[in-house]
PDB file of C-alpha atoms and ligand atoms in Angstrom:
ATOM      1  CA  MET J  25     147.140  93.931 -76.952  1.00 92.00           C
ATOM      2  CA  ASP J  26     145.826  90.376 -76.577  1.00 97.00           C
ATOM      3  CA  ILE J  27     145.351  88.791 -80.024  1.00 98.00           C
ATOM      4  CA  ARG J  28     143.860  85.327 -80.565  1.00 98.00           C
ATOM      5  CA  ILE J  29     143.348  83.180 -83.663  1.00 98.00           C
ATOM      6  CA  GLY J  30     140.479  80.742 -84.151  1.00 98.00           C
ATOM      7  CA  GLN J  31     139.656  78.286 -86.891  1.00 98.00           C
ATOM      8  CA  GLY J  32     136.400  76.551 -87.710  1.00 98.00           C
ATOM      9  CA  TYR J  33     135.330  73.806 -90.090  1.00 98.00           C
ATOM     10  CA  ASP J  34     131.917  72.474 -91.106  1.00 97.00           C
ATOM     11  CA  VAL J  35     130.332  70.194 -93.682  1.00 97.00           C
ATOM     12  CA  HIS J  36     126.713  69.809 -94.724  1.00 97.00           C
ATOM     13  CA  SER J  37     125.289  67.365 -97.228  1.00 97.00           C
ATOM     14  CA  LEU J  38     123.213  68.482-100.199  1.00 97.00           C
ATOM     15  CA  ALA J  39     119.743  67.307-101.181  1.00 96.00           C
ATOM     16  CA  GLU J  40     117.271  68.261-103.907  1.00 96.00           C
ATOM     17  CA  GLY J  41     114.638  70.869-103.178  1.00 94.00           C
ATOM     18  CA  LEU J  42     116.126  72.314 -99.986  1.00 94.00           C
ATOM     19  CA  PRO J  43     117.099  75.983 -99.608  1.00 95.00           C
ATOM     20  CA  MET J  44     120.779  76.858 -99.910  1.00 97.00           C
ATOM     21  CA  TRP J  45     122.005  79.538 -97.506  1.00 97.00           C
ATOM     22  CA  LEU J  46     125.670  80.552 -97.387  1.00 98.00           C
ATOM     23  CA  CYS J  47     127.051  83.473 -95.331  1.00 98.00           C
ATOM     24  CA  GLY J  48     123.477  84.589 -94.663  1.00 98.00           C
ATOM     25  CA  VAL J  49     122.633  84.867 -98.368  1.00 98.00           C
ATOM     26  CA  ARG J  50     120.056  82.749-100.228  1.00 97.00           C
ATOM     27  CA  ILE J  51     121.750  81.044-103.188  1.00 98.00           C
ATOM     28  CA  GLU J  52     119.812  80.144-106.333  1.00 97.00           C
ATOM     29  CA  SER J  53     120.294  76.363-106.541  1.00 97.00           C
ATOM     30  CA  PRO J  54     118.272  73.184-107.230  1.00 96.00           C
ATOM     31  CA  THR J  55     119.883  71.605-104.141  1.00 96.00           C
ATOM     32  CA  GLY J  56     120.291  72.860-100.574  1.00 96.00           C
ATOM     33  CA  PHE J  57     121.679  71.788 -97.212  1.00 95.00           C
ATOM     34  CA  VAL J  58     120.339  69.021 -94.997  1.00 92.00           C
ATOM     35  CA  ALA J  59     120.367  70.468 -91.468  1.00 88.00           C
ATOM     36  CA  HIS J  60     118.621  71.068 -88.151  1.00 83.00           C
ATOM     37  CA  SER J  61     119.055  74.836 -88.626  1.00 84.00           C
ATOM     38  CA  ASP J  62     118.854  76.658 -91.980  1.00 89.00           C
ATOM     39  CA  GLY J  63     122.048  74.747 -92.871  1.00 94.00           C
ATOM     40  CA  ASP J  64     124.277  77.770 -93.408  1.00 97.00           C
ATOM     41  CA  VAL J  65     127.480  75.773 -93.270  1.00 98.00           C
ATOM     42  CA  ALA J  66     129.641  78.900 -93.794  1.00 98.00           C
ATOM     43  CA  ILE J  67     128.175  80.705 -90.787  1.00 98.00           C
ATOM     44  CA  HIS J  68     128.568  77.534 -88.720  1.00 97.00           C
ATOM     45  CA  ALA J  69     132.290  77.350 -89.554  1.00 98.00           C
ATOM     46  CA  LEU J  70     132.608  81.064 -88.778  1.00 98.00           C
ATOM     47  CA  CYS J  71     130.861  80.650 -85.403  1.00 98.00           C
ATOM     48  CA  ASP J  72     133.220  77.798 -84.526  1.00 98.00           C
ATOM     49  CA  ALA J  73     136.233  79.939 -85.464  1.00 98.00           C
ATOM     50  CA  LEU J  74     135.004  82.804 -83.257  1.00 98.00           C
ATOM     51  CA  LEU J  75     134.207  80.481 -80.350  1.00 98.00           C
ATOM     52  CA  GLY J  76     137.543  78.731 -80.811  1.00 98.00           C
ATOM     53  CA  ALA J  77     139.472  82.004 -80.715  1.00 98.00           C
ATOM     54  CA  ALA J  78     137.918  82.806 -77.336  1.00 98.00           C
ATOM     55  CA  ALA J  79     138.217  79.150 -76.149  1.00 98.00           C
ATOM     56  CA  LEU J  80     134.432  79.029 -75.632  1.00 97.00           C
ATOM     57  CA  GLY J  81     133.847  75.543 -77.011  1.00 97.00           C
ATOM     58  CA  ASP J  82     131.936  74.912 -80.232  1.00 96.00           C
ATOM     59  CA  ILE J  83     128.614  75.703 -81.853  1.00 93.00           C
ATOM     60  CA  GLY J  84     127.111  72.342 -80.799  1.00 90.00           C
ATOM     61  CA  LYS J  85     127.769  73.180 -77.145  1.00 92.00           C
ATOM     62  CA  HIS J  86     125.931  76.523 -77.329  1.00 93.00           C
ATOM     63  CA  PHE J  87     123.177  75.606 -79.820  1.00 89.00           C
ATOM     64  CA  PRO J  88     122.560  71.835 -79.519  1.00 83.00           C
ATOM     65  CA  ASP J  89     120.979  70.345 -82.643  1.00 78.00           C
ATOM     66  CA  ASN J  90     118.655  68.149 -80.550  1.00 78.00           C
ATOM     67  CA  SER J  91     116.963  71.236 -79.126  1.00 75.00           C
ATOM     68  CA  ASP J  92     113.702  72.501 -80.683  1.00 78.00           C
ATOM     69  CA  GLU J  93     114.816  76.041 -79.814  1.00 77.00           C
ATOM     70  CA  TRP J  94     117.260  76.015 -82.758  1.00 77.00           C
ATOM     71  CA  LYS J  95     115.171  74.014 -85.257  1.00 79.00           C
ATOM     72  CA  GLY J  96     115.182  75.731 -88.651  1.00 80.00           C
ATOM     73  CA  ILE J  97     116.787  78.810 -87.114  1.00 87.00           C
ATOM     74  CA  ASP J  98     118.353  81.547 -89.245  1.00 93.00           C
ATOM     75  CA  SER J  99     122.080  81.033 -88.662  1.00 95.00           C
ATOM     76  CA  LYS J 100     122.583  84.818 -88.678  1.00 96.00           C
ATOM     77  CA  ILE J 101     120.910  84.777 -85.243  1.00 95.00           C
ATOM     78  CA  LEU J 102     123.470  82.221 -84.038  1.00 95.00           C
ATOM     79  CA  LEU J 103     126.310  84.368 -85.390  1.00 97.00           C
ATOM     80  CA  ALA J 104     124.924  87.485 -83.691  1.00 97.00           C
ATOM     81  CA  ARG J 105     124.696  85.557 -80.387  1.00 97.00           C
ATOM     82  CA  VAL J 106     128.287  84.332 -80.706  1.00 98.00           C
ATOM     83  CA  CYS J 107     129.490  87.883 -81.403  1.00 98.00           C
ATOM     84  CA  GLU J 108     127.583  89.089 -78.319  1.00 98.00           C
ATOM     85  CA  MET J 109     129.267  86.419 -76.183  1.00 98.00           C
ATOM     86  CA  LEU J 110     132.686  87.600 -77.360  1.00 98.00           C
ATOM     87  CA  GLU J 111     131.785  91.266 -76.920  1.00 97.00           C
ATOM     88  CA  ASP J 112     130.650  90.573 -73.343  1.00 98.00           C
ATOM     89  CA  LEU J 113     134.159  89.255 -72.676  1.00 98.00           C
ATOM     90  CA  GLY J 114     135.730  92.363 -74.219  1.00 98.00           C
ATOM     91  CA  TRP J 115     136.770  90.784 -77.537  1.00 98.00           C
ATOM     92  CA  SER J 116     136.400  92.517 -80.880  1.00 96.00           C
ATOM     93  CA  VAL J 117     136.822  90.893 -84.286  1.00 97.00           C
ATOM     94  CA  GLY J 118     140.087  91.639 -86.069  1.00 97.00           C
ATOM     95  CA  ASN J 119     139.233  89.867 -89.308  1.00 98.00           C
ATOM     96  CA  ALA J 120     137.613  86.752 -90.712  1.00 98.00           C
ATOM     97  CA  ASP J 121     138.640  84.731 -93.748  1.00 98.00           C
ATOM     98  CA  ILE J 122     136.247  82.073 -95.054  1.00 98.00           C
ATOM     99  CA  THR J 123     136.854  79.476 -97.773  1.00 98.00           C
ATOM    100  CA  ILE J 124     133.841  77.660 -99.230  1.00 98.00           C
ATOM    101  CA  ALA J 125     134.360  74.481-101.272  1.00 98.00           C
ATOM    102  CA  LEU J 126     131.302  73.849-103.444  1.00 98.00           C
ATOM    103  CA  GLN J 127     131.191  72.315-106.919  1.00 98.00           C
ATOM    104  CA  SER J 128     128.143  74.276-108.071  1.00 96.00           C
ATOM    105  CA  PRO J 129     126.559  76.774-108.438  1.00 97.00           C
ATOM    106  CA  LYS J 130     129.237  79.416-108.984  1.00 96.00           C
ATOM    107  CA  LEU J 131     129.377  81.679-105.924  1.00 98.00           C
ATOM    108  CA  SER J 132     131.258  84.643-107.422  1.00 97.00           C
ATOM    109  CA  PRO J 133     128.042  86.711-107.985  1.00 98.00           C
ATOM    110  CA  TYR J 134     127.221  86.397-104.268  1.00 98.00           C
ATOM    111  CA  ILE J 135     130.603  87.096-102.638  1.00 98.00           C
ATOM    112  CA  GLN J 136     130.202  90.845-102.089  1.00 98.00           C
ATOM    113  CA  THR J 137     126.675  90.460-100.648  1.00 98.00           C
ATOM    114  CA  MET J 138     127.983  87.688 -98.377  1.00 98.00           C
ATOM    115  CA  ARG J 139     130.748  89.950 -97.047  1.00 98.00           C
ATOM    116  CA  GLU J 140     128.303  92.821 -96.468  1.00 98.00           C
ATOM    117  CA  THR J 141     125.777  90.534 -94.771  1.00 98.00           C
ATOM    118  CA  LEU J 142     128.334  89.022 -92.406  1.00 98.00           C
ATOM    119  CA  ALA J 143     129.857  92.425 -91.605  1.00 98.00           C
ATOM    120  CA  GLU J 144     126.413  93.776 -90.711  1.00 98.00           C
ATOM    121  CA  VAL J 145     125.557  90.843 -88.429  1.00 98.00           C
ATOM    122  CA  MET J 146     129.020  90.989 -86.816  1.00 98.00           C
ATOM    123  CA  ARG J 147     128.810  94.791 -86.553  1.00 97.00           C
ATOM    124  CA  THR J 148     132.210  95.201 -88.168  1.00 97.00           C
ATOM    125  CA  ALA J 149     133.645  96.694 -91.357  1.00 98.00           C
ATOM    126  CA  VAL J 150     133.302  94.864 -94.684  1.00 98.00           C
ATOM    127  CA  ASP J 151     137.060  95.116 -95.288  1.00 98.00           C
ATOM    128  CA  ARG J 152     137.616  92.882 -92.243  1.00 98.00           C
ATOM    129  CA  ILE J 153     135.526  90.075 -93.786  1.00 98.00           C
ATOM    130  CA  SER J 154     136.853  87.902 -96.610  1.00 98.00           C
ATOM    131  CA  VAL J 155     134.837  85.208 -98.385  1.00 98.00           C
ATOM    132  CA  LYS J 156     136.465  82.972-100.976  1.00 98.00           C
ATOM    133  CA  ALA J 157     134.995  80.127-103.000  1.00 98.00           C
ATOM    134  CA  THR J 158     136.551  77.181-104.782  1.00 98.00           C
ATOM    135  CA  THR J 159     135.448  73.980-106.458  1.00 97.00           C
ATOM    136  CA  THR J 160     137.367  70.747-105.878  1.00 97.00           C
ATOM    137  CA  GLU J 161     137.800  70.039-109.597  1.00 97.00           C
ATOM    138  CA  HIS J 162     135.101  67.323-109.398  1.00 97.00           C
ATOM    139  CA  LEU J 163     137.103  65.394-106.765  1.00 98.00           C
ATOM    140  CA  GLY J 164     135.705  63.919-103.536  1.00 98.00           C
ATOM    141  CA  PHE J 165     132.254  64.425-101.997  1.00 98.00           C
ATOM    142  CA  VAL J 166     132.290  68.139-102.852  1.00 98.00           C
ATOM    143  CA  GLY J 167     133.180  67.370-106.453  1.00 98.00           C
ATOM    144  CA  ARG J 168     130.382  64.797-106.663  1.00 98.00           C
ATOM    145  CA  ARG J 169     127.978  67.535-105.451  1.00 97.00           C
ATOM    146  CA  GLU J 170     127.129  65.547-102.329  1.00 98.00           C
ATOM    147  CA  GLY J 171     128.061  68.313 -99.924  1.00 98.00           C
ATOM    148  CA  CYS J 172     129.802  71.570 -99.108  1.00 98.00           C
ATOM    149  CA  GLU J 173     132.869  72.119 -96.967  1.00 98.00           C
ATOM    150  CA  VAL J 174     133.852  75.393 -95.290  1.00 98.00           C
ATOM    151  CA  TRP J 175     136.915  76.593 -93.395  1.00 98.00           C
ATOM    152  CA  ALA J 176     136.979  79.836 -91.429  1.00 98.00           C
ATOM    153  CA  VAL J 177     139.861  81.609 -89.702  1.00 98.00           C
ATOM    154  CA  VAL J 178     139.391  84.638 -87.469  1.00 98.00           C
ATOM    155  CA  THR J 179     141.432  86.902 -85.271  1.00 98.00           C
ATOM    156  CA  ILE J 180     139.970  88.592 -82.227  1.00 98.00           C
ATOM    157  CA  CYS J 181     141.623  91.133 -79.970  1.00 98.00           C
ATOM    158  CA  LYS J 182     141.214  93.153 -76.777  1.00 96.00           C
TER     159      LYS J 182
HETATM  160 MG1  LIG T 216     126.631  72.852 -89.279  1.00 83.91          MG
END
């Protein structure tokens, strides 16, 4: 069996009055992500991990943020497209592990829905998808509530 590992990283800044989407789930929050798409920084990191595992470049290569085609787009559509690209090459997802660093709000009430949402879009089992959240103890730009940082690691196999 051919097994590959990919990792992805993304950051988006926060601003008042914008929607906050993480892992395809709308989060109740007074601030949201500044972005060309819906700003789902977790899905963007996950897409980069999947693309990286298959050595297919990065999300900016496939969905350029200067193109009107992707303006305001639901990032779940991007994730579904990335999964299709991998499937076309014979890859299937082994597992994904995502770490979200956000000072507030608390994400624990959303974690299970996030896992289920991602698993559905990726057409895989929920027990292959892990989502974890942490604060940065008020340190750095995350701690100052200026932005959100996400790391994703995936394995794919064929
Ligand atoms: Mg992004």
